[in-house]
Amino acid sequence: MITFSTNEDFISHPLIKKDFVSRREYQEIIFINCLNQNCLVVIPTGLGKTIIALMLSVYRLSELPKSKVIFLAPTKPLIEQHHKSFLDLTLLPPESLQSLTGTILPKKRKEIWTQIQVAFMTPQVLQNDLISGLYSLEDVSLIIFDECHRAVGDYAYVFIAKKYTSASKGHQILGLTASPGSTQEKINEIKENLFINHIEIRTDKDSDVKKYVQKVDTEWIKISLPDEFLEIKRILEEKLKEIYKWLKEKDLLNSFDINKITRKDLLKLNNTINGRISASRNDDEKYDMFYAKKCQANAIRISHMSELLETQGINALKDYLEKNEEKIKNNTANKSLKELFVDKNFRKVKQLTYEIQAQGVVHPKLEKLREILTTQLQANSESRILVFAHFRDSVNNIVRYLKEDSIIKPHKFIGQAHKGSDKGLTQKEQIRLLEDFKEGTYNTLVGTSVAEEGLDIAECDLVVFYDVVPSAIRSIQRRGRTGRKKEGNVFVLMAEGTRDEGYYWAEKAKEKNMRDSLKKIKSSQNGPKKEQANLLNFIEKAKNNSVSEQKLAGAELIEIACDNRETASSVVRNLSLMGVNLRLEQLSVGDYIISKRVGIERKSSQDFTDSIKDGRLFKELKNLTDNYERAILILEEDPFENSSLDENAIYGAISSIILNLGVSIYKTKDAKETAMFLYQLAKKEQSESKSSLKLRFGKAPIETSRLLEYVIAGIPGVNTLRAKNLLKEFQTLQNIFLADIPDLTKIENIGKKIAQEIYKISRYKYKNDH
């Protein structure tokens, strides 16, 4: 066993490359202070948090040579970045350092897991592997949670930390972030969720860090909106104030000041209105509340239009208006939208928008942005620039505008999600784009929030905020993309008299709160340890540690098949923490299967009422009863509370489900109770039936043709539609199974991978070894 306790020992360590140089005192101190305890490291960007993680990883692998280390980060580009650092700086065998991403099939990930020492993963992949029981964390000596400010709420980091601490006796956790949150409560939540017992805090003012911090100048540039924009803005704000005034009269808002009402307030208002509708026994009040729903919907639309005008300009507003006019024309618009668009004042907004757009007036932020970028590139042609914008539409508009300039070579840097015809970037494309940026193929990346976290682009010497974000975390992350290895500049464009100014002050206040909170935590940690403040608080905390988060004796003998889309809910995570043997499947019917005869659909109260409105509910439950002898609906939370549906409609739906469909309904208060009910139900059912789960879910059909579809649809990747296409062409099972891969790929929706799977399975020799 090789140990070390100083940076000198580390640099001469046999697992570290000789050209590795790290003589920074703070790294050495943080590393030593984090030995053998769960540690949260808060450190400014660009100061080598990956180096600290690498040092601790090598130490743990030296102490426990047969153990593994997991390095988690939110995105694949970040994962690849950390992977490369370990390849460049350590002498660990390259094959023992592997990125395990969702593009690798689970079976292959399981195989790779047995051969590696350090795994670089996104939390979603690790979470799904743990839920599926693909491998255990028992031999993992360290998990690193990069960008650990995300370890709140239902984010996968929280679940992983719980699974890890319960599975590994010698566990150690390292959390890394530059911006843990603006309040002590938020920071304490991260500490609790990651089981942190020590914090290392460094700021750019600390003496041991200060000399390594590159100078970053931040300049706020105020932009005046043109008079044409201000006239549209005035009309929109007057309409908004009129709505707010009415809502305040009905005690739904505390103010009609448009500067005090946020989008969050408007969204929350929906629950308040629904609650008043449910509770009301007065027809006049109900009428008012239904009118309030229309007002709330239009307030959100007008607020959004105002923001589009302020941040993106007239083209974006025109696109939004045309999109909604198309809905009205196609009769797909709701009543509130139709009423808004026939309003006399709103027709004036439309008229002005089209006139100004025809005149070619652009947002002055675009002109200022181009001026900043051309000045920078003329002064230094090797500059690399990052521009951040809140909306993806803004990103597209900015890139289109900048392409007209010969010196600027822009490209968008966005997430994976497709939004209509606007395709996202795959993680492979993101990685390739960062390489092109470093090499100079592009000198300007225009990105959304996906570009904010952790990306180490040493060449970036200018960052521009196209809009202001009211978040301390996001603002710090954005600024951290420059000044990493050399001096950098940050420009923030702020439209005068708009929400940009409110966001500016909100961000400033939150960042100050964060600094103050970190200062308090740092001083309290250096001071004497506090005693347990209150025995009752301790008892209450222990009581709140729900039984559904504790591993239950014998739970591993219980098997539940879950639809893989259910991993977005915390029900599956709670079942996994209880120790239940879970199988993630793409279920065509139901959300959970506990035996051959029992299928279960789960609905949150919101999803329940939504599925009544759009007709999904009865179709899904009919499929459930057609395929399972005992069909059960779990109704999570109270569907009557804050519902926009009349209570008679809800009672009617529940009555039909029980009386007409014969489905049993069980109500739970939350996801934890749902998990416990599923466990108890499966335990009872499986102890009495003594039979394992079916490999296939659903009753075998009686008609021979449907039976053939059923057989073919059992092949991985082949659904009922593909099965029908195959049988329509080949006619018989024999012809399908004798077909070659090129013949199979000629069938609609059958790609090479599925064809190879059919070919392989049809020639596989059965082994009765399980």
PDB file of C-alpha atoms in Angstrom, residues 416-542:
ATOM      1  CA  GLN A 416     -30.117  18.041 -26.854  1.00  0.00           C
ATOM      2  CA  ALA A 417     -33.870  18.679 -26.809  1.00  0.00           C
ATOM      3  CA  HIS A 418     -35.632  19.303 -30.129  1.00  0.00           C
ATOM      4  CA  LYS A 419     -38.101  22.200 -30.118  1.00  0.00           C
ATOM      5  CA  GLY A 420     -40.294  21.884 -33.179  1.00  0.00           C
ATOM      6  CA  SER A 421     -38.119  22.297 -36.245  1.00  0.00           C
ATOM      7  CA  ASP A 422     -35.225  23.579 -34.115  1.00  0.00           C
ATOM      8  CA  LYS A 423     -33.041  20.531 -33.559  1.00  0.00           C
ATOM      9  CA  GLY A 424     -30.844  20.297 -30.487  1.00  0.00           C
ATOM     10  CA  LEU A 425     -27.196  19.219 -30.410  1.00  0.00           C
ATOM     11  CA  THR A 426     -26.325  15.666 -29.401  1.00  0.00           C
ATOM     12  CA  GLN A 427     -23.638  15.318 -26.738  1.00  0.00           C
ATOM     13  CA  LYS A 428     -21.247  14.058 -29.436  1.00  0.00           C
ATOM     14  CA  GLU A 429     -21.942  17.214 -31.460  1.00  0.00           C
ATOM     15  CA  GLN A 430     -21.375  19.355 -28.353  1.00  0.00           C
ATOM     16  CA  ILE A 431     -17.955  17.725 -27.756  1.00  0.00           C
ATOM     17  CA  ARG A 432     -16.980  18.125 -31.425  1.00  0.00           C
ATOM     18  CA  LEU A 433     -18.089  21.762 -31.358  1.00  0.00           C
ATOM     19  CA  LEU A 434     -15.900  22.517 -28.327  1.00  0.00           C
ATOM     20  CA  GLU A 435     -12.935  21.033 -30.187  1.00  0.00           C
ATOM     21  CA  ASP A 436     -13.741  23.187 -33.247  1.00  0.00           C
ATOM     22  CA  PHE A 437     -13.969  26.220 -30.942  1.00  0.00           C
ATOM     23  CA  LYS A 438     -10.567  25.511 -29.410  1.00  0.00           C
ATOM     24  CA  GLU A 439      -9.035  24.961 -32.848  1.00  0.00           C
ATOM     25  CA  GLY A 440     -10.502  28.196 -34.228  1.00  0.00           C
ATOM     26  CA  THR A 441     -13.028  26.828 -36.717  1.00  0.00           C
ATOM     27  CA  TYR A 442     -15.443  29.024 -34.759  1.00  0.00           C
ATOM     28  CA  ASN A 443     -14.337  31.952 -32.617  1.00  0.00           C
ATOM     29  CA  THR A 444     -17.720  32.650 -31.007  1.00  0.00           C
ATOM     30  CA  LEU A 445     -20.120  30.241 -29.307  1.00  0.00           C
ATOM     31  CA  VAL A 446     -23.615  31.483 -28.547  1.00  0.00           C
ATOM     32  CA  GLY A 447     -25.107  29.279 -25.851  1.00  0.00           C
ATOM     33  CA  THR A 448     -27.951  28.710 -23.443  1.00  0.00           C
ATOM     34  CA  SER A 449     -27.531  27.458 -19.859  1.00  0.00           C
ATOM     35  CA  VAL A 450     -25.983  24.194 -21.143  1.00  0.00           C
ATOM     36  CA  ALA A 451     -22.713  26.115 -21.700  1.00  0.00           C
ATOM     37  CA  GLU A 452     -22.630  27.552 -18.174  1.00  0.00           C
ATOM     38  CA  GLU A 453     -21.331  24.684 -16.068  1.00  0.00           C
ATOM     39  CA  GLY A 454     -17.752  23.568 -15.738  1.00  0.00           C
ATOM     40  CA  LEU A 455     -16.575  23.624 -19.344  1.00  0.00           C
ATOM     41  CA  ASP A 456     -12.852  24.354 -19.247  1.00  0.00           C
ATOM     42  CA  ILE A 457     -12.161  26.461 -22.325  1.00  0.00           C
ATOM     43  CA  ALA A 458      -8.731  27.895 -21.577  1.00  0.00           C
ATOM     44  CA  GLU A 459      -8.736  30.044 -24.711  1.00  0.00           C
ATOM     45  CA  CYS A 460     -11.952  31.913 -23.802  1.00  0.00           C
ATOM     46  CA  ASP A 461     -11.022  35.515 -22.991  1.00  0.00           C
ATOM     47  CA  LEU A 462     -14.392  37.222 -23.377  1.00  0.00           C
ATOM     48  CA  VAL A 463     -17.853  36.369 -22.038  1.00  0.00           C
ATOM     49  CA  VAL A 464     -20.955  38.370 -22.935  1.00  0.00           C
ATOM     50  CA  PHE A 465     -24.281  38.090 -21.094  1.00  0.00           C
ATOM     51  CA  TYR A 466     -26.862  38.971 -23.746  1.00  0.00           C
ATOM     52  CA  ASP A 467     -29.422  39.142 -20.934  1.00  0.00           C
ATOM     53  CA  VAL A 468     -29.272  39.309 -17.135  1.00  0.00           C
ATOM     54  CA  VAL A 469     -29.988  36.227 -15.009  1.00  0.00           C
ATOM     55  CA  PRO A 470     -31.442  36.716 -11.492  1.00  0.00           C
ATOM     56  CA  SER A 471     -29.488  33.711 -10.208  1.00  0.00           C
ATOM     57  CA  ALA A 472     -26.207  33.942  -8.304  1.00  0.00           C
ATOM     58  CA  ILE A 473     -25.295  30.349  -9.231  1.00  0.00           C
ATOM     59  CA  ARG A 474     -25.843  30.858 -12.971  1.00  0.00           C
ATOM     60  CA  SER A 475     -24.151  34.253 -13.002  1.00  0.00           C
ATOM     61  CA  ILE A 476     -21.030  32.884 -11.256  1.00  0.00           C
ATOM     62  CA  GLN A 477     -20.991  29.868 -13.593  1.00  0.00           C
ATOM     63  CA  ARG A 478     -21.225  32.116 -16.670  1.00  0.00           C
ATOM     64  CA  ARG A 479     -18.419  34.435 -15.505  1.00  0.00           C
ATOM     65  CA  GLY A 480     -16.311  31.396 -14.685  1.00  0.00           C
ATOM     66  CA  ARG A 481     -15.973  30.503 -18.368  1.00  0.00           C
ATOM     67  CA  THR A 482     -13.284  33.188 -18.736  1.00  0.00           C
ATOM     68  CA  GLY A 483     -10.197  34.140 -16.698  1.00  0.00           C
ATOM     69  CA  ARG A 484      -9.282  30.500 -16.152  1.00  0.00           C
ATOM     70  CA  LYS A 485      -5.668  30.587 -17.336  1.00  0.00           C
ATOM     71  CA  LYS A 486      -5.343  34.201 -18.443  1.00  0.00           C
ATOM     72  CA  GLU A 487      -7.084  37.529 -17.901  1.00  0.00           C
ATOM     73  CA  GLY A 488     -10.611  37.849 -19.243  1.00  0.00           C
ATOM     74  CA  ASN A 489     -13.435  40.298 -19.727  1.00  0.00           C
ATOM     75  CA  VAL A 490     -17.165  40.054 -19.065  1.00  0.00           C
ATOM     76  CA  PHE A 491     -19.759  42.351 -20.627  1.00  0.00           C
ATOM     77  CA  VAL A 492     -23.368  42.298 -19.411  1.00  0.00           C
ATOM     78  CA  LEU A 493     -25.981  43.903 -21.674  1.00  0.00           C
ATOM     79  CA  MET A 494     -28.858  45.421 -19.715  1.00  0.00           C
ATOM     80  CA  ALA A 495     -31.917  46.995 -21.352  1.00  0.00           C
ATOM     81  CA  GLU A 496     -32.904  50.123 -19.434  1.00  0.00           C
ATOM     82  CA  GLY A 497     -36.390  50.269 -17.958  1.00  0.00           C
ATOM     83  CA  THR A 498     -36.960  46.530 -18.404  1.00  0.00           C
ATOM     84  CA  ARG A 499     -36.911  43.429 -16.200  1.00  0.00           C
ATOM     85  CA  ASP A 500     -33.141  43.289 -16.886  1.00  0.00           C
ATOM     86  CA  GLU A 501     -32.733  45.977 -14.210  1.00  0.00           C
ATOM     87  CA  GLY A 502     -34.781  44.023 -11.658  1.00  0.00           C
ATOM     88  CA  TYR A 503     -32.786  40.879 -12.436  1.00  0.00           C
ATOM     89  CA  TYR A 504     -29.560  42.877 -12.010  1.00  0.00           C
ATOM     90  CA  TRP A 505     -30.424  43.875  -8.426  1.00  0.00           C
ATOM     91  CA  ALA A 506     -31.794  40.402  -7.606  1.00  0.00           C
ATOM     92  CA  GLU A 507     -28.568  38.752  -8.800  1.00  0.00           C
ATOM     93  CA  LYS A 508     -26.431  41.234  -6.846  1.00  0.00           C
ATOM     94  CA  ALA A 509     -28.392  40.578  -3.635  1.00  0.00           C
ATOM     95  CA  LYS A 510     -28.222  36.784  -4.051  1.00  0.00           C
ATOM     96  CA  GLU A 511     -24.497  36.838  -4.708  1.00  0.00           C
ATOM     97  CA  LYS A 512     -23.935  38.953  -1.598  1.00  0.00           C
ATOM     98  CA  ASN A 513     -26.081  36.516   0.405  1.00  0.00           C
ATOM     99  CA  MET A 514     -23.946  33.643  -0.881  1.00  0.00           C
ATOM    100  CA  ARG A 515     -20.711  35.355   0.169  1.00  0.00           C
ATOM    101  CA  ASP A 516     -22.158  36.155   3.603  1.00  0.00           C
ATOM    102  CA  SER A 517     -23.466  32.594   4.048  1.00  0.00           C
ATOM    103  CA  LEU A 518     -20.107  31.071   3.120  1.00  0.00           C
ATOM    104  CA  LYS A 519     -18.337  33.455   5.490  1.00  0.00           C
ATOM    105  CA  LYS A 520     -20.630  32.419   8.371  1.00  0.00           C
ATOM    106  CA  ILE A 521     -20.205  28.711   7.624  1.00  0.00           C
ATOM    107  CA  LYS A 522     -16.433  29.123   7.381  1.00  0.00           C
ATOM    108  CA  SER A 523     -16.175  30.962  10.720  1.00  0.00           C
ATOM    109  CA  SER A 524     -18.528  28.541  12.494  1.00  0.00           C
ATOM    110  CA  GLN A 525     -16.539  25.567  11.185  1.00  0.00           C
ATOM    111  CA  ASN A 526     -13.321  27.051  12.528  1.00  0.00           C
ATOM    112  CA  GLY A 527     -14.982  27.716  15.890  1.00  0.00           C
ATOM    113  CA  PRO A 528     -15.992  25.221  18.601  1.00  0.00           C
ATOM    114  CA  LYS A 529     -18.415  22.441  17.648  1.00  0.00           C
ATOM    115  CA  LYS A 530     -21.971  23.042  18.740  1.00  0.00           C
ATOM    116  CA  GLU A 531     -23.811  20.562  20.947  1.00  0.00           C
ATOM    117  CA  GLN A 532     -27.054  18.963  19.848  1.00  0.00           C
ATOM    118  CA  ALA A 533     -29.307  22.035  20.175  1.00  0.00           C
ATOM    119  CA  ASN A 534     -32.562  20.326  20.952  1.00  0.00           C
ATOM    120  CA  LEU A 535     -33.408  16.709  21.668  1.00  0.00           C
ATOM    121  CA  LEU A 536     -36.894  17.147  20.222  1.00  0.00           C
ATOM    122  CA  ASN A 537     -35.405  18.433  16.943  1.00  0.00           C
ATOM    123  CA  PHE A 538     -33.176  15.381  16.807  1.00  0.00           C
ATOM    124  CA  ILE A 539     -36.154  13.051  17.386  1.00  0.00           C
ATOM    125  CA  GLU A 540     -38.208  14.880  14.747  1.00  0.00           C
ATOM    126  CA  LYS A 541     -35.372  14.586  12.211  1.00  0.00           C
ATOM    127  CA  ALA A 542     -35.062  10.852  12.892  1.00  0.00           C
TER     128      ALA A 542
END
